[in-house]
mmCIF file of C-alpha atoms and ligand atoms in Angstrom:
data_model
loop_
_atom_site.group_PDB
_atom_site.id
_atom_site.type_symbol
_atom_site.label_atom_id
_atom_site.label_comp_id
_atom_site.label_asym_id
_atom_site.label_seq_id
_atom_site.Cartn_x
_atom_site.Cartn_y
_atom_site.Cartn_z
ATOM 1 C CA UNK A 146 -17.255 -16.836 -4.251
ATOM 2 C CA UNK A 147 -16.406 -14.571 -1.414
ATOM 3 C CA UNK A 148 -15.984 -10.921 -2.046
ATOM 4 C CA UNK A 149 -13.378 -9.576 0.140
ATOM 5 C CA UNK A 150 -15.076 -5.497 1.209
ATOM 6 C CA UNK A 151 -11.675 -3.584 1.102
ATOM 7 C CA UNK A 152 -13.706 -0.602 2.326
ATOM 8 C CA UNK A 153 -15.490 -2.470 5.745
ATOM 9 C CA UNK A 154 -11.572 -3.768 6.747
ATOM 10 C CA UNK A 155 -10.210 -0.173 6.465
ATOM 11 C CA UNK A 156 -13.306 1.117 8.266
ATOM 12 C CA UNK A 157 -12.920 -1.716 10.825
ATOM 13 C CA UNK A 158 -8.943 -0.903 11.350
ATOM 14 C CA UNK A 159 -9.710 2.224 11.697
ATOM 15 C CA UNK A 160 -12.053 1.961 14.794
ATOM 16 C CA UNK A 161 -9.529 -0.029 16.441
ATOM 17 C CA UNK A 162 -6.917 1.927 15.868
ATOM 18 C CA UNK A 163 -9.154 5.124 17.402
ATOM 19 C CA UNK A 164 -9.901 2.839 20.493
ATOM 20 C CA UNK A 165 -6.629 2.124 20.792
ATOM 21 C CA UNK A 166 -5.561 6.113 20.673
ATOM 22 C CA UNK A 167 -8.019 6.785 23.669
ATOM 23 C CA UNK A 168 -6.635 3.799 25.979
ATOM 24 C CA UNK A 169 -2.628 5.097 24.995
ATOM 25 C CA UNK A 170 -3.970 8.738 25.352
ATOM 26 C CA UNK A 171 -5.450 8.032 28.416
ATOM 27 C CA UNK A 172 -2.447 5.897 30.094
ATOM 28 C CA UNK A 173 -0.484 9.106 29.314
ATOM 29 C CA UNK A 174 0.858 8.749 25.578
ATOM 30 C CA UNK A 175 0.866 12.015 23.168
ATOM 31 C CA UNK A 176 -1.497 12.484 20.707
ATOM 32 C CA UNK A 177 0.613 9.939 17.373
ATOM 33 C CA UNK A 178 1.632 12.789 15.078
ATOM 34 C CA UNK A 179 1.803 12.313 11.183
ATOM 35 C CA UNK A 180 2.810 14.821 8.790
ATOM 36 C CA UNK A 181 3.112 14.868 5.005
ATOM 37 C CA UNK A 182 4.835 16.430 2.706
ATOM 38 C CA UNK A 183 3.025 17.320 -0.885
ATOM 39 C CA UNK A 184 4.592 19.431 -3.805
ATOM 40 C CA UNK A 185 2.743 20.781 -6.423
ATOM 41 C CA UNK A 186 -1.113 20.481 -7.490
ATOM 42 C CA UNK A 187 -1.154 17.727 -8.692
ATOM 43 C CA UNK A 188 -5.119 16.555 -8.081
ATOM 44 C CA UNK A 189 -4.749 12.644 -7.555
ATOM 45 C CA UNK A 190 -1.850 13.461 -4.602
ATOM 46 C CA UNK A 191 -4.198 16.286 -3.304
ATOM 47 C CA UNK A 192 -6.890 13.693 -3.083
ATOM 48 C CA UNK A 193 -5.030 11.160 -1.671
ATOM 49 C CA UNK A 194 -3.467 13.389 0.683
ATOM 50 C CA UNK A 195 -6.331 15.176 2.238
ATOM 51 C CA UNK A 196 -8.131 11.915 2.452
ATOM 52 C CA UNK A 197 -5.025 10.527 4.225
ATOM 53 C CA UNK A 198 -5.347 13.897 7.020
ATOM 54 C CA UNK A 199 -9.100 13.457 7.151
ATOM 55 C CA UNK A 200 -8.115 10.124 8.273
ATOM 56 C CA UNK A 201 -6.230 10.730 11.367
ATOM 57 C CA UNK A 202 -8.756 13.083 12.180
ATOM 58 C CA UNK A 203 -11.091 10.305 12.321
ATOM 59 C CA UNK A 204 -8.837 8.205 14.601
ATOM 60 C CA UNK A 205 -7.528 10.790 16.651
ATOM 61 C CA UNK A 206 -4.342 11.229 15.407
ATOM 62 C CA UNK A 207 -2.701 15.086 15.033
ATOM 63 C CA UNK A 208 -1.430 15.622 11.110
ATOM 64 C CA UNK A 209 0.195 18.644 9.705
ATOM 65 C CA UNK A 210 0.519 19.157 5.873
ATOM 66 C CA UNK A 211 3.437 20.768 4.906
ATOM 67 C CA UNK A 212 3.061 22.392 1.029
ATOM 68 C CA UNK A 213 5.723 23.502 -1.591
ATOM 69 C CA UNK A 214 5.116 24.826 -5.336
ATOM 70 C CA UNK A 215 6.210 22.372 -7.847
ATOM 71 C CA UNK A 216 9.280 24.398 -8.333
ATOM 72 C CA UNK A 217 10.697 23.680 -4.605
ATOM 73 C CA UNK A 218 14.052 23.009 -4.734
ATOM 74 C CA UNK A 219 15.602 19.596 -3.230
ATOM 75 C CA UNK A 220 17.907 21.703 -0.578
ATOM 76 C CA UNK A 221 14.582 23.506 0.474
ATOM 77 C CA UNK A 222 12.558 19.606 0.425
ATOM 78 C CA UNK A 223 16.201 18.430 2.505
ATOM 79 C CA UNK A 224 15.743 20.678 4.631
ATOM 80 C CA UNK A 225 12.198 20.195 5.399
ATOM 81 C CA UNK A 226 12.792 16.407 5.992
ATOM 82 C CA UNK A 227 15.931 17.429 8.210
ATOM 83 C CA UNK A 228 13.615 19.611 10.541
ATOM 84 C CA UNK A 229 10.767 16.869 10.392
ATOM 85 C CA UNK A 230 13.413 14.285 11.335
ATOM 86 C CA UNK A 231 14.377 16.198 14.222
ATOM 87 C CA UNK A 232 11.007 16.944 15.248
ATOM 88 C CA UNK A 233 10.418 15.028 18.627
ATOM 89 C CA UNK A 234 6.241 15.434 18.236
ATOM 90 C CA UNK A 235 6.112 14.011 14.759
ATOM 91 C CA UNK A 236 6.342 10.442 14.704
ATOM 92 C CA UNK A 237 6.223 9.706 10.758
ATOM 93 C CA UNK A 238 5.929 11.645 7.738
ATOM 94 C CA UNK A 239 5.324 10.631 4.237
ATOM 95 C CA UNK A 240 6.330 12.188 0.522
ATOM 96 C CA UNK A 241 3.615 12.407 -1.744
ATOM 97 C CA UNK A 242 5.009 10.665 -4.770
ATOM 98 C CA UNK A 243 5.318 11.709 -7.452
ATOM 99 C CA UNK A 244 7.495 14.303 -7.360
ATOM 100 C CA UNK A 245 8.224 16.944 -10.195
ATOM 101 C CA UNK A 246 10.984 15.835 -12.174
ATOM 102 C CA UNK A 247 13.733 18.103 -10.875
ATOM 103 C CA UNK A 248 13.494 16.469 -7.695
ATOM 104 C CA UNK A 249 15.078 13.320 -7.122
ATOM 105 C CA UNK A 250 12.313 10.752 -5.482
ATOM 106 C CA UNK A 251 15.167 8.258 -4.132
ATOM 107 C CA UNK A 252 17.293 11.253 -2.337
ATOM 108 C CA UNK A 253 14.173 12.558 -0.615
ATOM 109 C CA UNK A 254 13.585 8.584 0.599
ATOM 110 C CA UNK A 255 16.690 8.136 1.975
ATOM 111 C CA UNK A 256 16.814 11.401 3.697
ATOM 112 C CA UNK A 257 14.118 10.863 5.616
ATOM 113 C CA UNK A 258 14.871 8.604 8.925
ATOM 114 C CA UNK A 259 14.010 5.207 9.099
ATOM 115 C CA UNK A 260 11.958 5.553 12.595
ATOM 116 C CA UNK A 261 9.733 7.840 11.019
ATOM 117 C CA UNK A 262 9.095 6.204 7.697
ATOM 118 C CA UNK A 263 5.760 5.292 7.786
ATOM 119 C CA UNK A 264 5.554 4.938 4.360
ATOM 120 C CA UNK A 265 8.277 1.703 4.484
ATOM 121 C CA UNK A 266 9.994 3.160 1.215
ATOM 122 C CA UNK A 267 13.390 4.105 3.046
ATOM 123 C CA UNK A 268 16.210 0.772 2.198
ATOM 124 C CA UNK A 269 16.994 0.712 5.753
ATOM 125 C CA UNK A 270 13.333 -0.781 6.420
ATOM 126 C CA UNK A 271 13.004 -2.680 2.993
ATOM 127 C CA UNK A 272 15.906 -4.345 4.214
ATOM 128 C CA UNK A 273 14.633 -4.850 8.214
ATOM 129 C CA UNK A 274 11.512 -6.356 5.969
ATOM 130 C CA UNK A 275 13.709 -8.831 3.741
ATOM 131 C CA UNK A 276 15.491 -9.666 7.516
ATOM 132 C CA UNK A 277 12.545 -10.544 9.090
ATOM 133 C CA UNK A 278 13.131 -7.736 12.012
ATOM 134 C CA UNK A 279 10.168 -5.161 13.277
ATOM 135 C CA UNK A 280 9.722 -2.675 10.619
ATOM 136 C CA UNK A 281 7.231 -0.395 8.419
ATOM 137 C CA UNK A 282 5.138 -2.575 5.651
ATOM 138 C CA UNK A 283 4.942 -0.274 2.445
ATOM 139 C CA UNK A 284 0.996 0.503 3.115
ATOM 140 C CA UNK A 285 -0.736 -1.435 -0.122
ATOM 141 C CA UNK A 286 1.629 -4.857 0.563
ATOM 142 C CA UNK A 287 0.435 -3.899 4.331
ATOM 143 C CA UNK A 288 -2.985 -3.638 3.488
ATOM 144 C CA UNK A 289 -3.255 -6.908 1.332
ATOM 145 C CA UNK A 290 -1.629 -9.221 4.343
ATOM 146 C CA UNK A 291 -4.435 -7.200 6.724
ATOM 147 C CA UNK A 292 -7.278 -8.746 4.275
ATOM 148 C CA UNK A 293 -6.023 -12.605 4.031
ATOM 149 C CA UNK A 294 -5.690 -12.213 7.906
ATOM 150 C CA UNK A 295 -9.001 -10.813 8.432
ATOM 151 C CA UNK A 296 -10.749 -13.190 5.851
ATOM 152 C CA UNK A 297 -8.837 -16.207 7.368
ATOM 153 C CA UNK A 298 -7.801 -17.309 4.141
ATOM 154 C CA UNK A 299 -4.913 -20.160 4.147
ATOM 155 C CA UNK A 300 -1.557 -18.937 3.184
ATOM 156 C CA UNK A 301 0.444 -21.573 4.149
ATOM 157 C CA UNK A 302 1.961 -24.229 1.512
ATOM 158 C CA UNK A 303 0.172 -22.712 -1.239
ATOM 159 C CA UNK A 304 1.824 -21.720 -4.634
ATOM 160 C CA UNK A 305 1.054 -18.193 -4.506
ATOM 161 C CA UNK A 306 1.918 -15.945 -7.658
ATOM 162 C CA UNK A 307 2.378 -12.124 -7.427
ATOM 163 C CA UNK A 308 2.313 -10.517 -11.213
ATOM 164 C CA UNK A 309 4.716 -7.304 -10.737
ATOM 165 C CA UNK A 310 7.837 -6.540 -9.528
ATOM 166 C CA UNK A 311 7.463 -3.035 -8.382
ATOM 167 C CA UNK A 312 9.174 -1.639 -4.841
ATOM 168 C CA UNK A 313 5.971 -0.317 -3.732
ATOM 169 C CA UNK A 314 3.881 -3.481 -4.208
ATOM 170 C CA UNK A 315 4.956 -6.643 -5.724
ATOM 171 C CA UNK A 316 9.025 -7.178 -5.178
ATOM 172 C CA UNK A 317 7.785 -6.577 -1.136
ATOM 173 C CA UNK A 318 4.413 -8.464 -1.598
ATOM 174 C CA UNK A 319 6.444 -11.779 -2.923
ATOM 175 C CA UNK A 320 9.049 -11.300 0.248
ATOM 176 C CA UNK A 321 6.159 -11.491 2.607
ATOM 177 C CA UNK A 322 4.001 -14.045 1.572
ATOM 178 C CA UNK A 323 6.883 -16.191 1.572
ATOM 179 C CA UNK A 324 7.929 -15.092 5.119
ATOM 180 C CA UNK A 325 7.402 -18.124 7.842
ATOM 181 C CA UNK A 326 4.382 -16.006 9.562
ATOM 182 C CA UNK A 327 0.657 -16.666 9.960
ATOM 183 C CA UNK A 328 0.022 -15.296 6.158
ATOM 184 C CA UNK A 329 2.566 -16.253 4.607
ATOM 185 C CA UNK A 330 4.806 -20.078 4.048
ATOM 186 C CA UNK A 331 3.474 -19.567 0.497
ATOM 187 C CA UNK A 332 5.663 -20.859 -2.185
ATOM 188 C CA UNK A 333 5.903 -17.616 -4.278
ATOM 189 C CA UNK A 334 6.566 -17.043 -7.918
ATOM 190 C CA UNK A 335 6.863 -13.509 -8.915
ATOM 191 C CA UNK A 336 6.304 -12.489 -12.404
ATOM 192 C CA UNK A 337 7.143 -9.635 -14.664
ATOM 193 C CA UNK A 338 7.276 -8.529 -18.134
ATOM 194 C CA UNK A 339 9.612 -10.792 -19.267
ATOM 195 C CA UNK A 340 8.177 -14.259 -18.033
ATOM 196 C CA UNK A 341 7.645 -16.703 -20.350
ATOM 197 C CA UNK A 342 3.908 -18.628 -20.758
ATOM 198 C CA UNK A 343 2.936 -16.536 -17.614
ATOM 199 C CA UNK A 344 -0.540 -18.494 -17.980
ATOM 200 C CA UNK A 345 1.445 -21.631 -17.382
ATOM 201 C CA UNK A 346 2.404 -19.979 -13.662
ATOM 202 C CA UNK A 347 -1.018 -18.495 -12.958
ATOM 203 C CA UNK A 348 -3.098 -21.491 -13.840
ATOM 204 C CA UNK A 349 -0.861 -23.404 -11.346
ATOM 205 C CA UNK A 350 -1.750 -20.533 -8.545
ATOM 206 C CA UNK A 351 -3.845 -20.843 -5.357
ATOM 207 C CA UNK A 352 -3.204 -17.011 -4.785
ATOM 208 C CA UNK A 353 -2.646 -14.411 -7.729
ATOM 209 C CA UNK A 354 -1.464 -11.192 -6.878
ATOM 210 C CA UNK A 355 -2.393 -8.989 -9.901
ATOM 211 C CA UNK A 356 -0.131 -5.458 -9.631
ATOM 212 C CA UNK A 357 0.724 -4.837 -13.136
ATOM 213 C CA UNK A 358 -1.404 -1.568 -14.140
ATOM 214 C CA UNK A 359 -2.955 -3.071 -17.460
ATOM 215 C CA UNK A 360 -6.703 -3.004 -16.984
ATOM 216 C CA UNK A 361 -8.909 -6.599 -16.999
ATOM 217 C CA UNK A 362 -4.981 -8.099 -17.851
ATOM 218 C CA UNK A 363 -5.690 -11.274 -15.766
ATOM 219 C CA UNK A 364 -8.646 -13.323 -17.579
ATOM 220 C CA UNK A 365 -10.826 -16.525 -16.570
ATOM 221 C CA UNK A 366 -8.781 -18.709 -18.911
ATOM 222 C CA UNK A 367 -5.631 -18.068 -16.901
ATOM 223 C CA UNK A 368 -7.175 -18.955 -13.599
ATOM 224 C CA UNK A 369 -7.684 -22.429 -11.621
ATOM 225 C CA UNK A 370 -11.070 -23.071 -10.135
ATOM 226 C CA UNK A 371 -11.032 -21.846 -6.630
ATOM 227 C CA UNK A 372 -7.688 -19.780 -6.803
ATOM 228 C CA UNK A 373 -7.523 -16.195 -3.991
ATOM 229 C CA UNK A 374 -7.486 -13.453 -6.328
ATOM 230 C CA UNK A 375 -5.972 -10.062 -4.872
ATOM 231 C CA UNK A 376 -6.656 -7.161 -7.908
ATOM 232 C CA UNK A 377 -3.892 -3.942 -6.928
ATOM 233 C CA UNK A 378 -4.661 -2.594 -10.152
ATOM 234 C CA UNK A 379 -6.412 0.706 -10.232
ATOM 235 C CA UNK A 380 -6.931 1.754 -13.972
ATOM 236 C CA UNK A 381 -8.799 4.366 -15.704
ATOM 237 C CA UNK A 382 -11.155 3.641 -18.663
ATOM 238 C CA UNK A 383 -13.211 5.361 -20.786
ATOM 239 C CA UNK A 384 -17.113 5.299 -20.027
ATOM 240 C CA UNK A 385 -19.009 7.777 -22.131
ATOM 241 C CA UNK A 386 -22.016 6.602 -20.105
ATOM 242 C CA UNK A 387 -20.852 8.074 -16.659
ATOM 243 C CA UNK A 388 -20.585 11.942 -16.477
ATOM 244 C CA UNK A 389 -16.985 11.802 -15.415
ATOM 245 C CA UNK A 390 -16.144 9.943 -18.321
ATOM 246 C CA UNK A 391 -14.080 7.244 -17.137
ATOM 247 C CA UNK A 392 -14.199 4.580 -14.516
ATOM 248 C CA UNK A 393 -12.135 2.403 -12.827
ATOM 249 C CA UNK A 394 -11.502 -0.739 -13.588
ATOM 250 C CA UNK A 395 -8.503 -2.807 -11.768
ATOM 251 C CA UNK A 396 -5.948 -6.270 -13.439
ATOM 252 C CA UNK A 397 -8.419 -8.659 -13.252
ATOM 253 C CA UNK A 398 -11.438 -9.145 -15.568
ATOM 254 C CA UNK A 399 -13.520 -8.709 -12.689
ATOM 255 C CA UNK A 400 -16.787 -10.630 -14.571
ATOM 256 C CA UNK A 401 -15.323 -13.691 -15.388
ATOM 257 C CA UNK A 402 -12.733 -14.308 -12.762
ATOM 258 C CA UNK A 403 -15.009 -13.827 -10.033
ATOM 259 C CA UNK A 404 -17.408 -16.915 -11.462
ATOM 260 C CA UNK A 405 -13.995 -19.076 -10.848
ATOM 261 C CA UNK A 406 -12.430 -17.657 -7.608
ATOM 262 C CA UNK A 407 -13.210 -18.428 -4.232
ATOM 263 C CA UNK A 408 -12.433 -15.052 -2.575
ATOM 264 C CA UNK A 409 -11.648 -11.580 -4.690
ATOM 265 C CA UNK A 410 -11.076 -8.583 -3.953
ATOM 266 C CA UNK A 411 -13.186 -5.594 -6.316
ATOM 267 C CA UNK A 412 -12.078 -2.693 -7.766
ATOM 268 C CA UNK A 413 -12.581 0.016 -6.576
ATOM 269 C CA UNK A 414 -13.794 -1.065 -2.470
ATOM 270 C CA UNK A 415 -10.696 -3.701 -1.997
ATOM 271 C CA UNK A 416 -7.181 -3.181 -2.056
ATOM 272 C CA UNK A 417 -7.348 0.657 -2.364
ATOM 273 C CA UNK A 418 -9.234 1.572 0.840
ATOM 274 C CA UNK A 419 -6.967 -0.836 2.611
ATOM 275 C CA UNK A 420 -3.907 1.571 1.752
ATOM 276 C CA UNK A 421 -4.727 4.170 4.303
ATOM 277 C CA UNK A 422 -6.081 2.125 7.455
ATOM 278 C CA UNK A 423 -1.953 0.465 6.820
ATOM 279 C CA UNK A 424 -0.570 4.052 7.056
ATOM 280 C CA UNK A 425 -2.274 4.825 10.411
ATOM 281 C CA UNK A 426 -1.518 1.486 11.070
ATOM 282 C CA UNK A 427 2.412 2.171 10.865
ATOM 283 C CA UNK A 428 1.893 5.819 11.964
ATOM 284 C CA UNK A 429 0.490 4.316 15.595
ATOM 285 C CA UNK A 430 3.357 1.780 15.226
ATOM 286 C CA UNK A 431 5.924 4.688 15.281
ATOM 287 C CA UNK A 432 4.044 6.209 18.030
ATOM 288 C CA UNK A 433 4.511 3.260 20.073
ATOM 289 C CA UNK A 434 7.965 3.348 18.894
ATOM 290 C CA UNK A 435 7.845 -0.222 18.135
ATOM 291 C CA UNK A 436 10.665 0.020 15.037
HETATM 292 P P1 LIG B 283 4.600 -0.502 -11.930
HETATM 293 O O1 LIG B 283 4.295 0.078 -13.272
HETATM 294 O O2 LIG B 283 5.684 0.090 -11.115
HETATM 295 O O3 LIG B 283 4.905 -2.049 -12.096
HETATM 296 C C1 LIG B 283 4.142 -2.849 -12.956
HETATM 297 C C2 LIG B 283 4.737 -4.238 -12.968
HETATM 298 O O4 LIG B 283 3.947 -5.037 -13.841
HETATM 299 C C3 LIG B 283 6.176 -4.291 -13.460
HETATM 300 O O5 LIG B 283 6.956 -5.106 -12.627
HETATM 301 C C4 LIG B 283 6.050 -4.900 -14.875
HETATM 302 O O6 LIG B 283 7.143 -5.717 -15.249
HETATM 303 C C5 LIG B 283 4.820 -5.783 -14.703
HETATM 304 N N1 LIG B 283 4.182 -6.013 -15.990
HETATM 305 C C6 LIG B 283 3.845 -5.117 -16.940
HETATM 306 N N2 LIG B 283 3.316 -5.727 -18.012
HETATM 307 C C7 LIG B 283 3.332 -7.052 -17.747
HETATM 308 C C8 LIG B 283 2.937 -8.200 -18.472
HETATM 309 N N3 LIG B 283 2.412 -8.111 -19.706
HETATM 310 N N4 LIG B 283 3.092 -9.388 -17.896
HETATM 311 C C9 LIG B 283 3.617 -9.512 -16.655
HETATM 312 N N5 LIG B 283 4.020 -8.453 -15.917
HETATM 313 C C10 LIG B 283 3.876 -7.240 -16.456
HETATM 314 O O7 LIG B 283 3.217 -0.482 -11.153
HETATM 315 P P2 LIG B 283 2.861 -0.506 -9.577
HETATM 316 O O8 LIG B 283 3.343 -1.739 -8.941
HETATM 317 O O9 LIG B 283 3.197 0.800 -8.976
HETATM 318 O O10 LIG B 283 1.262 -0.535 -9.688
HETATM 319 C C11 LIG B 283 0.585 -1.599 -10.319
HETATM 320 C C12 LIG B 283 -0.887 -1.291 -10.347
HETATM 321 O O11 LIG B 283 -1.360 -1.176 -9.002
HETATM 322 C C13 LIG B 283 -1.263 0.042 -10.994
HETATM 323 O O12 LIG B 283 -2.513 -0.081 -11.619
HETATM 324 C C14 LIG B 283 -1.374 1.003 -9.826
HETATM 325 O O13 LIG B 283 -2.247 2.091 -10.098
HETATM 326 C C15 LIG B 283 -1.944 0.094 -8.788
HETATM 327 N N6 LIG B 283 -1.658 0.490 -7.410
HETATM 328 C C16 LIG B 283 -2.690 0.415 -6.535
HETATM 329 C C17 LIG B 283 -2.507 0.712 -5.212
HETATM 330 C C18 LIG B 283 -3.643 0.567 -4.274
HETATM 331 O O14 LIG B 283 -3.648 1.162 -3.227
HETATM 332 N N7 LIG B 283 -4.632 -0.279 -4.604
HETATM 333 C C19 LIG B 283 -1.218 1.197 -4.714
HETATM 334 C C20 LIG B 283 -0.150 1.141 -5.709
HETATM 335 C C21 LIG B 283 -0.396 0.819 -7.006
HETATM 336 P P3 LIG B 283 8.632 -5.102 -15.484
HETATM 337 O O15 LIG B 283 9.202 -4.910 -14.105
HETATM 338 O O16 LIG B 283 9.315 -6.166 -16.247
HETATM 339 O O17 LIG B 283 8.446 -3.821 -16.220
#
């Protein structure tokens, strides 16, 4: 078994991406430019967020975080995207989801333009995705083709099964692994709550994409010897024995899959880390103003 380091990838992508700053800097390019947008305290988004600025610090990207109180209004956000839109030294911007109730997530997406959607949430670049034309990967889906590539793990012809429909992560995960590029040509079943005998589908997998948000869901007994086994999840359990009380834990029943798979990824250190090195990724994309 093959333990696919999440964490080394995103370190590695992110020294390339800083090498590739200097030459584009030095060749006479601007310094790429990504902004954010967070409302409220939430503590998870203010994690993610600062971790996402600290980021293009270390790659040599400028960022600017732009902060509202939870009771912003969605003119005042509209705005805000409007003059971030039409800002000609920010290349992309993100919305820290979630957003407080009052404000309607889907408005906000499809307010901000496409060009500078770095996040890949806007329909206008799911649907350059579904067409096959340049565009921004949603960063997790982004992050996930990133590891099969760098693992050189065979994609093509196998049944791959993706457990999850979401927008974020599995409805665009199934659409690219069955895309006619170098990871992809799978033959791709996507599952959901309301598939029948779902064992049936995964014990017939050579990939499983696990993205369901039920912790150890996917168990040995529902695996075939030697199946690629990609765990999104990122759930919190209780763990009296740790101070903070809780660890995390991700879809797969880490233990006993891993004695059957040939590669896996771990939770936390392999999906997760990958999220951010896609986002500079697409932010140095935009730069280049390759979509
Ligand atoms: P959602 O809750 O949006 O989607 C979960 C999906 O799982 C739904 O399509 C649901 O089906 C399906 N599902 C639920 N129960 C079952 C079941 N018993 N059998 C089969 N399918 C089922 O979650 P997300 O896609 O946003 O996230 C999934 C997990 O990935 C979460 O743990 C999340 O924290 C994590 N995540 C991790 C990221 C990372 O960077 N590593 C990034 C994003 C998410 P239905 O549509 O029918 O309801």
């Amino acid at each position: 078994m093959i333990l696919i380091d999440g964490k080394k990838i995103s370190l590695e992508l992110q020294s390339e991406i800083a090498v590739e700053v200097k030459e584009l800097i030095a060749i006479g390019m601007k310094q790429p430019h990504l902004a954010a947008i967070l409302v409220g305290d939430d503590p998870a988004s203010q994690t993610y967020v600062s971790s996402k600025v600290k980021a293009c610090d270390n790659v040599g990207f400028k960022s600017t975080l732009v902060r509202f109180e939870s009771s912003v209004t969605e003119q005042t956000l509209l705005a805000k995207i409007e003059e971030l839109n039409n800002n000609d030294d920010i290349d992309g911007y993100i919305i820290q989801l979630p957003l407080p109730r009052h404000i309607s997530e889907q408005k906000m997406i499809e307010a901000i333009h496409p060009n500078k959607d770095v996040d890949g949430f806007h329909p206008v670049n799911v649907g350059r995705l579904v067409l096959n034309l340049p565009t921004y990967i949603s960063a997790t889906p982004f992050g996930i083709i990133q590891l099969l590539e760098r693992y050189d793990i065979p994609t093509d012809g196998k049944h791959c099964v993706v457990i999850g429909r979401s927008n974020i992560v599995g409805s665009p995960m199934s659409i690219l692994m069955s895309k006619n590029t170098t990871v992809g040509n799978c033959t791709v079943t996507l599952c959901h709550s309301h598939t029948k005998n779902l064992k049936e589908h995964t014990l017939n997998a050579d990939i499983i994409i696990a993205a369901i948000g039920k912790p150890n869901f996917l168990t040995a007994d529902m695996v075939k010897q030697g199946a690629v086994i990609i765990d999104v999840g990122i759930n919190r359990v209780d763990d009296t024995s740790l101070t903070k009380g809780f660890k995390l834990v991700g879809d797969v029943s880490f233990a006993e899959v891993s004695e059957k798979a040939s590669y896996i990824t771990p939770v936390p250190g392999g999906v997760g880390p990958m999220t951010i090195a896609s986002l500079l990724k697409n932010t140095l994309i935009a730069a280049k103003k390759l979509v």
